[in-house]
Coordinates of C-alpha atoms in Angstrom, one line a residue:
X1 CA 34.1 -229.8 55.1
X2 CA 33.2 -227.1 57.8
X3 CA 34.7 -227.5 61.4
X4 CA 32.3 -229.9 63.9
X5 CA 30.7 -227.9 66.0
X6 CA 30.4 -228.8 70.2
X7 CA 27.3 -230.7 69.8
X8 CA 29.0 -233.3 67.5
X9 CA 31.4 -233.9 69.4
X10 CA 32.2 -237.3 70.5
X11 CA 34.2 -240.4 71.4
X12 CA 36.8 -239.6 68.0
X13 CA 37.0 -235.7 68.4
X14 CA 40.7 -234.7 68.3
X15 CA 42.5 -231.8 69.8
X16 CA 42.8 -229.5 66.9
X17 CA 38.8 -230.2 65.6
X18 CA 38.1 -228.8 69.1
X19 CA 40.6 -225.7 68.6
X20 CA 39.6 -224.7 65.0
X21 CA 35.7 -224.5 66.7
X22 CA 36.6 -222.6 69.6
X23 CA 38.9 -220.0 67.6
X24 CA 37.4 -220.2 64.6
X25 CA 40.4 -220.6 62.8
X26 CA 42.3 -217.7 64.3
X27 CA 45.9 -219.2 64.3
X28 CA 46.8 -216.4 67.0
X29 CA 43.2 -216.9 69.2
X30 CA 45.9 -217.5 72.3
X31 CA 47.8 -215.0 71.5
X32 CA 49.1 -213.0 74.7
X33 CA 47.4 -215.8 77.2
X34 CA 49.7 -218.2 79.1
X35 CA 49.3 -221.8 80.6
X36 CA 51.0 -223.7 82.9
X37 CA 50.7 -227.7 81.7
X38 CA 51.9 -230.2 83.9
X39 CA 53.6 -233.5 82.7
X40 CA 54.2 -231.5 79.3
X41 CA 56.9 -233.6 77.8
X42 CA 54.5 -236.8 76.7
X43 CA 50.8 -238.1 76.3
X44 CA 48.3 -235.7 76.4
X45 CA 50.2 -232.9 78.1
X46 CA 52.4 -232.5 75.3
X47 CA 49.5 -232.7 73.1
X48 CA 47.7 -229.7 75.0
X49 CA 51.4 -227.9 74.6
X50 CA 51.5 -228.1 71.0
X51 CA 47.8 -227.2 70.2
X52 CA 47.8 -223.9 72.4
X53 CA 51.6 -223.0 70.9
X54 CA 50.0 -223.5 67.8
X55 CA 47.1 -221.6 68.2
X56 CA 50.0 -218.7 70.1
X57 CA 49.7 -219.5 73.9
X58 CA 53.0 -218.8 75.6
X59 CA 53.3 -222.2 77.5
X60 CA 55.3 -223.6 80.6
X61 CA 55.9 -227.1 80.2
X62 CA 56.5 -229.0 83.5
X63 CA 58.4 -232.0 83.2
X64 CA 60.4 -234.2 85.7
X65 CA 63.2 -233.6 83.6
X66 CA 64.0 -230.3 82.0
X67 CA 66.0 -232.4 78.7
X68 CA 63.0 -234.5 78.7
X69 CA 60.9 -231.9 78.4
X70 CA 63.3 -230.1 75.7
X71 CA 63.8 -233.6 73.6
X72 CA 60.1 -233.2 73.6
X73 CA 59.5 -230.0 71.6
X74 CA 62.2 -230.5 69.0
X75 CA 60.7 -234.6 68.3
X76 CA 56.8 -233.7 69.0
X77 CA 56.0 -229.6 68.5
X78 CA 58.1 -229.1 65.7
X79 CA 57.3 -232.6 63.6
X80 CA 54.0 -234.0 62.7
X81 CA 54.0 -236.2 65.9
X82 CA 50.6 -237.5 66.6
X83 CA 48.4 -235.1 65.3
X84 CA 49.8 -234.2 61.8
X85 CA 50.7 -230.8 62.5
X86 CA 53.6 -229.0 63.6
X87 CA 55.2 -225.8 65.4
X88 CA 57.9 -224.4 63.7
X89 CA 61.2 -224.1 65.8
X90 CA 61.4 -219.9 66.3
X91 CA 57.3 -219.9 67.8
X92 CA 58.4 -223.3 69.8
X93 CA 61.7 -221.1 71.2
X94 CA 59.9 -217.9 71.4
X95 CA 56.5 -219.7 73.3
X96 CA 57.8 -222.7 75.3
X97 CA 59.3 -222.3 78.2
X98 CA 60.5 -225.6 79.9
X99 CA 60.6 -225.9 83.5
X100 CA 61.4 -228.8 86.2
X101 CA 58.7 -229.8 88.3
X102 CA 58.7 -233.6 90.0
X103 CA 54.9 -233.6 91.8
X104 CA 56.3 -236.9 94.2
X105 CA 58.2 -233.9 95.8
X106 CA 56.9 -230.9 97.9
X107 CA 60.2 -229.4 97.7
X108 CA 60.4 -229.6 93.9
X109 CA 56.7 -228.2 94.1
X110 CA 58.5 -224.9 95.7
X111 CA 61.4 -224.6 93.7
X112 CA 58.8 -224.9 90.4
X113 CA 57.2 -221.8 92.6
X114 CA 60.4 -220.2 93.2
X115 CA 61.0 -220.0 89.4
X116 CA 58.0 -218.7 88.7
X117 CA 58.4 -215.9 90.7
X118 CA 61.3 -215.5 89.1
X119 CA 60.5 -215.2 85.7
X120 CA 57.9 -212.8 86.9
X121 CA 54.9 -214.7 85.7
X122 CA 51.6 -212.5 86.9
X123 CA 49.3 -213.7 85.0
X124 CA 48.0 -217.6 84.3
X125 CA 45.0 -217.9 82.2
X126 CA 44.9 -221.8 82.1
X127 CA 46.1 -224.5 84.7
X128 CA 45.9 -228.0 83.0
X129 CA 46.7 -230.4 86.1
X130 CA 47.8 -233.4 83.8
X131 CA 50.6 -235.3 85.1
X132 CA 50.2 -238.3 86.7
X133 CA 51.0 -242.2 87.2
X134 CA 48.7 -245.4 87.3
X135 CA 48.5 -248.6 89.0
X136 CA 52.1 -249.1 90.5
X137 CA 52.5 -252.9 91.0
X138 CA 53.9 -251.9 94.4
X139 CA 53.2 -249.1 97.1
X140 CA 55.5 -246.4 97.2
X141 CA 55.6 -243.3 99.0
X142 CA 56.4 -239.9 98.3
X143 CA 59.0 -237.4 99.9
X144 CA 55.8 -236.4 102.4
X145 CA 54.9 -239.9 102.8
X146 CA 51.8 -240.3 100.8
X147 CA 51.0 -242.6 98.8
X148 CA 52.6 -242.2 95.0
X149 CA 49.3 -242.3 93.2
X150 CA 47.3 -240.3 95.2
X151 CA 50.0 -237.9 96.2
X152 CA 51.2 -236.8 92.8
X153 CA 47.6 -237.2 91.1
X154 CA 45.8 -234.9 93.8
X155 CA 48.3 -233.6 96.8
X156 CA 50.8 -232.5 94.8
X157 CA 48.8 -230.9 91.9
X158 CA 46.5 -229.1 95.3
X159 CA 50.0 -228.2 96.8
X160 CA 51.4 -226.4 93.3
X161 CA 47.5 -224.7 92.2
X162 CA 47.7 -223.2 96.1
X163 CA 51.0 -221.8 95.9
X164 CA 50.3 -220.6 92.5
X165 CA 46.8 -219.0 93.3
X166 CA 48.4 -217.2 96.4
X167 CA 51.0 -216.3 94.6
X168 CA 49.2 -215.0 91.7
X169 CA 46.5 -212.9 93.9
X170 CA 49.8 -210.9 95.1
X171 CA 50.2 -209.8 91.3
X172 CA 46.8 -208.5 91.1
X173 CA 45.9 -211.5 88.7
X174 CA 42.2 -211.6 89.4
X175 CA 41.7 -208.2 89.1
X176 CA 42.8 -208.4 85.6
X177 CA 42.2 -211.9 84.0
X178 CA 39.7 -215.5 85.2
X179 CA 42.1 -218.6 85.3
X180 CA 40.5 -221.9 84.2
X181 CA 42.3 -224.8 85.7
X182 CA 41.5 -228.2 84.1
X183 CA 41.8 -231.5 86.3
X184 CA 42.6 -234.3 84.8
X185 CA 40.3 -236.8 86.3
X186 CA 39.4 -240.2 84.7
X187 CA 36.1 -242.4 84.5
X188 CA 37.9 -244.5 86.9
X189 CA 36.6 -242.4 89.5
X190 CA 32.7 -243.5 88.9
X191 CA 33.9 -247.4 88.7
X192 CA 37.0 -248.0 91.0
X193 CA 36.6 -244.6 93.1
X194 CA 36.5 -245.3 97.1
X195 CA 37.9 -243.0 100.1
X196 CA 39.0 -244.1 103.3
X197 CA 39.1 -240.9 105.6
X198 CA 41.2 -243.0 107.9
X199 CA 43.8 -244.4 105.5
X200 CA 44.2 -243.1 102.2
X201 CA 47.5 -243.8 101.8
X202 CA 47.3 -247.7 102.6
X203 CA 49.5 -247.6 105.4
X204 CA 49.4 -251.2 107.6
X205 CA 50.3 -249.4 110.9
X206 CA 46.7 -247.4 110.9
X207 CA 44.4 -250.9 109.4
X208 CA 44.6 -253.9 107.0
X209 CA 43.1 -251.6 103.9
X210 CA 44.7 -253.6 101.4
X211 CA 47.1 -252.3 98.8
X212 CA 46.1 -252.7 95.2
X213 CA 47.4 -251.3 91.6
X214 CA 43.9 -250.2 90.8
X215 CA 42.1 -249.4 94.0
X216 CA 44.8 -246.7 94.5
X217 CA 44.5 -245.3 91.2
X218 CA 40.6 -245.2 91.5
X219 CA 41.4 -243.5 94.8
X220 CA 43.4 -240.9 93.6
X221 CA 41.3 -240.2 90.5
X222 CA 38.5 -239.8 92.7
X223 CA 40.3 -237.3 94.5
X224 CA 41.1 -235.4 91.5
X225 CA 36.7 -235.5 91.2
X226 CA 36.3 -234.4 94.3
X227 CA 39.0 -231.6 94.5
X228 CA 37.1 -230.0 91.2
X229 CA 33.9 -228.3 93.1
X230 CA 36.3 -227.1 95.8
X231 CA 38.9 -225.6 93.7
X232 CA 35.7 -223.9 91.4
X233 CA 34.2 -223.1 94.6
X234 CA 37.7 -221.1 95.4
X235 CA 38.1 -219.5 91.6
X236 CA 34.9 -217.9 91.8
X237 CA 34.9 -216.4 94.8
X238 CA 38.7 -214.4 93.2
X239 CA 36.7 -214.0 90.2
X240 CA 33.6 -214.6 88.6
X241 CA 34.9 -215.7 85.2
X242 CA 37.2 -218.2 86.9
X243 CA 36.5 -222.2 86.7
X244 CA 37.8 -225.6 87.9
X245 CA 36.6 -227.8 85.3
X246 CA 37.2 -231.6 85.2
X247 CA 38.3 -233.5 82.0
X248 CA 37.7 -237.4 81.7
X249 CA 40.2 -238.2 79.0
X250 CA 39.0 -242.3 78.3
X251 CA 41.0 -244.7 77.3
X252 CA 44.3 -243.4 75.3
X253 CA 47.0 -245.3 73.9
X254 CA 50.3 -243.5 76.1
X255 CA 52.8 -245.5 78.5
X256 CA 50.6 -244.3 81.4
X257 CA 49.9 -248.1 81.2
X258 CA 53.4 -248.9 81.2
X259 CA 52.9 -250.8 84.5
X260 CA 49.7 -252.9 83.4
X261 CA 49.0 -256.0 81.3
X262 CA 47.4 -253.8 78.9
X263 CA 50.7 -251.5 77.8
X264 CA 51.4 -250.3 74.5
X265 CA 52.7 -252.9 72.0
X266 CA 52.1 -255.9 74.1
X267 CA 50.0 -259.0 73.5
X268 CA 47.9 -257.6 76.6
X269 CA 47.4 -254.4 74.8
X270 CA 46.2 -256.1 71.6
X271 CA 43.9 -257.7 73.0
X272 CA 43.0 -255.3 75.2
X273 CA 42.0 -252.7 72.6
X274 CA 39.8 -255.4 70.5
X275 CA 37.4 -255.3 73.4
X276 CA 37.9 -251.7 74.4
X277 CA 39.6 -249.5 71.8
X278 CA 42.2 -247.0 73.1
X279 CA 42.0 -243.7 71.6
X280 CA 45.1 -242.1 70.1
X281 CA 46.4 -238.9 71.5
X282 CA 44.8 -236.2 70.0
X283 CA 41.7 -237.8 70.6
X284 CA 42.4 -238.6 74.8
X285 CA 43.5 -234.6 74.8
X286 CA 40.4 -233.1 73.1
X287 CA 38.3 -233.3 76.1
X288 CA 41.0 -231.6 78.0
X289 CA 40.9 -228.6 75.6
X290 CA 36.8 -229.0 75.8
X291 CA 36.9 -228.6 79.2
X292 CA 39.5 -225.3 79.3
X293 CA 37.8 -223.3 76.3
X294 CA 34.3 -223.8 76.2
X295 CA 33.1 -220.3 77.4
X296 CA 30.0 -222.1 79.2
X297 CA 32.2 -223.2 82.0
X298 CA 32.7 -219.7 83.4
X299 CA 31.8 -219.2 86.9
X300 CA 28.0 -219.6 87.6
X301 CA 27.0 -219.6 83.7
X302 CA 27.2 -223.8 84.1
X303 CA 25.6 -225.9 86.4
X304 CA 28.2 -226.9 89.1
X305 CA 26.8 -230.2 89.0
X306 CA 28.7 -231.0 85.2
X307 CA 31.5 -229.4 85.3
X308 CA 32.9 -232.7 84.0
X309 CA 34.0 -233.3 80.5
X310 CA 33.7 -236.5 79.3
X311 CA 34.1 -237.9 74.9
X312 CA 34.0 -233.8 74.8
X313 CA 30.0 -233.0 76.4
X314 CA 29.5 -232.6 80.1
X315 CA 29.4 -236.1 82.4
X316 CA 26.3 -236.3 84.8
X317 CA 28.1 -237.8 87.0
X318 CA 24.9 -237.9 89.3
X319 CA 24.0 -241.3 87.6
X320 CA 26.9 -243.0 89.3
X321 CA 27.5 -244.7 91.9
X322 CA 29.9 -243.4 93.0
X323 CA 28.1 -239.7 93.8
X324 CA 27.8 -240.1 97.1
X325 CA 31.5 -238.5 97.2
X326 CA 30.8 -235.5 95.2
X327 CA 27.8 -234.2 96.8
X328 CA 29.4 -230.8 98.6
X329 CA 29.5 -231.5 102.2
X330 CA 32.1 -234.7 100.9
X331 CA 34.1 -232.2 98.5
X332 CA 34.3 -229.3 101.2
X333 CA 35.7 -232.0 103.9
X334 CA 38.2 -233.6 101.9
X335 CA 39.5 -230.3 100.5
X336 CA 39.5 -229.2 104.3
X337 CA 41.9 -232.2 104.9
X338 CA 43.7 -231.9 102.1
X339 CA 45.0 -228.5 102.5
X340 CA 45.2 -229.8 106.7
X341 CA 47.7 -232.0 105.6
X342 CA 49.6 -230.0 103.3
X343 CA 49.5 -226.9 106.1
X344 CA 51.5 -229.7 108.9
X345 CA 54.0 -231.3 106.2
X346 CA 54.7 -226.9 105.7
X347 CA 54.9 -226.3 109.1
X348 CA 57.3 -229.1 109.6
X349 CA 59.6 -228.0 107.2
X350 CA 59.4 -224.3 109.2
X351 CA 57.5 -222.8 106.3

């Protein structure tokens, strides 16, 4: 059987069915590029680590814990793990490199930055902004004070892709090589997305906007939507090649629902997946890989309005309600306050 092409893409599509059509079976199509993958040591990040190491993508795993991340490569990479396939050990040693990186903390944010510079990393050819958490039964804060949804699924991913484009442009990057940077949104965004521009992070002392699991995950994953256009706005203008493309992953079976009725392995998440059925892992991570390889994406070669991956073809997200936040007087302002809010929490700290 011949490898799907794009257009057949769908709903089952796995990871490596969307690698084998986009190199063409070239085991080393990556070879000599390098990505930066947050929340690398599970779910779909360590799915998008072990399909690019396969295909010979150096990779820096982030991972709150640098053993996590390690126990990770040796259980996942270099065994069949979800997908079937595996990495052996010397191009897992010789491609991964596992660093710490804890996006509920600006200061672990720098420290990621600090190593980076280290290790004299110049050029990034892919940014997959993965990590994340969903619907905390509580409200908790991060170091900064925002809200932990919100502020590691969009302020700390915009603090780290800032740092690292400055950073970057000093090395000459976009003179040499485009960067596609992949964030991972959700559908959430269309259904349970809503902004406050006076309280986003719930806080009782501004107004009584209610805390809720799932309206602050909606939030935050409409954040991540509405950061996209910005951010592509921002590649493009360092190089034409460059794109900000966002991936909807669906429905995936990982303990991102740990904190929900529908978790893994629970009565909830039985029933749950009889009336909608969670994809497995390499299925949840093939849009991501949709969204960072297809060529189409590349600056102005794609209308800006789908730069949304969705079951692997572009999302025209026009058709939701929710639009009214994307349209690009909305994305420009709440990047605007965004990177306002990021600029007095730097200044604070006498950066």
């Amino acid at each position: 059987m011949g490898a799907k092409q794009s257009g057949e893409f769908g709903w089952g599509t796995t990871s490596m069915e969307v690698m084998e059509q986009y190199s063409g079976g070239d085991p080393t199509f990556l070879k000599g590029k390098t990505a930066i993958v947050t929340g690398g040591n599970k779910g779909l990040g360590l799915e998008v680590v072990k399909s690019f190491v396969n295909a010979g993508c150096r990779v820096i795993l982030c991972s709150r814990s640098v053993a996590a991340g390690e126990k990770a490569v040796s259980e996942e990479v270099c065994e069949p793990g979800h997908g079937g396939y595996t990495v052996s050990e010397e191009d897992a040693k010789r491609l991964i490199t596992v660093m710490q990186l804890d996006l509920s903390s600006l200061k672990s944010v720098d420290k990621f930055m600090e190593q980076i510079k280290a290790d004299e990393v110049g050029v990034v050819d892919y940014l997959f902004l993965n990590a994340g958490v969903m619907s905390l039964p509580t409200r908790e804060t991060t170091d900064a004070g925002f809200e932990m949804q919100i502020g590691v699924n969009h302020f700390g991913h915009v603090s780290l892709t800032d740092k690292l484009v400055r950073h970057l442009e000093k090395k000459q990057q976009f003179k040499k090589a485009p960067i596609r940077v992949v964030v991972v949104s959700s559908i959430a965004w269309s259904i349970l997305g809503n902004m406050s521009k006076t309280n986003l992070h719930f806080d009782s002392s501004i107004n009584d906007r209610e805390y809720t699991p799932w309206r602050a995950y909606g939030q935050s994953k409409l954040a991540n939507a509405m950061y996209q256009p910005a951010l592509d706005s921002v590649l493009r203008q360092k190089h034409k090649g460059s794109a900000a493309v966002a991936a909807l992953p669906g429905l995936v079976k990982t303990d991102l629902w740990q904190h929900t009725k529908m978790k893994i392995n629970t009565w909830g998440g039985w029933f749950a997946d009889l009336i909608y059925p969670k994809k497995d892992v390499p299925q949840g991570a093939s849009s991501l890989l949709c969204a960072a390889l297809d060529p189409s994406f590349e600056g102005d070669q794609h209308d800006q309005d789908v730069k949304q991956v969705d079951n692997c073809q572009p999302f025209a997200w026009k058709g939701s309600k929710r639009a009214k936040f994307l349209d690009k007087e909305s994305t420009d302002q709440f990047y605007d306050t965004t990177m306002q809010s990021l600029a007095r929490l730097s200044e604070g700290l006498g950066k």
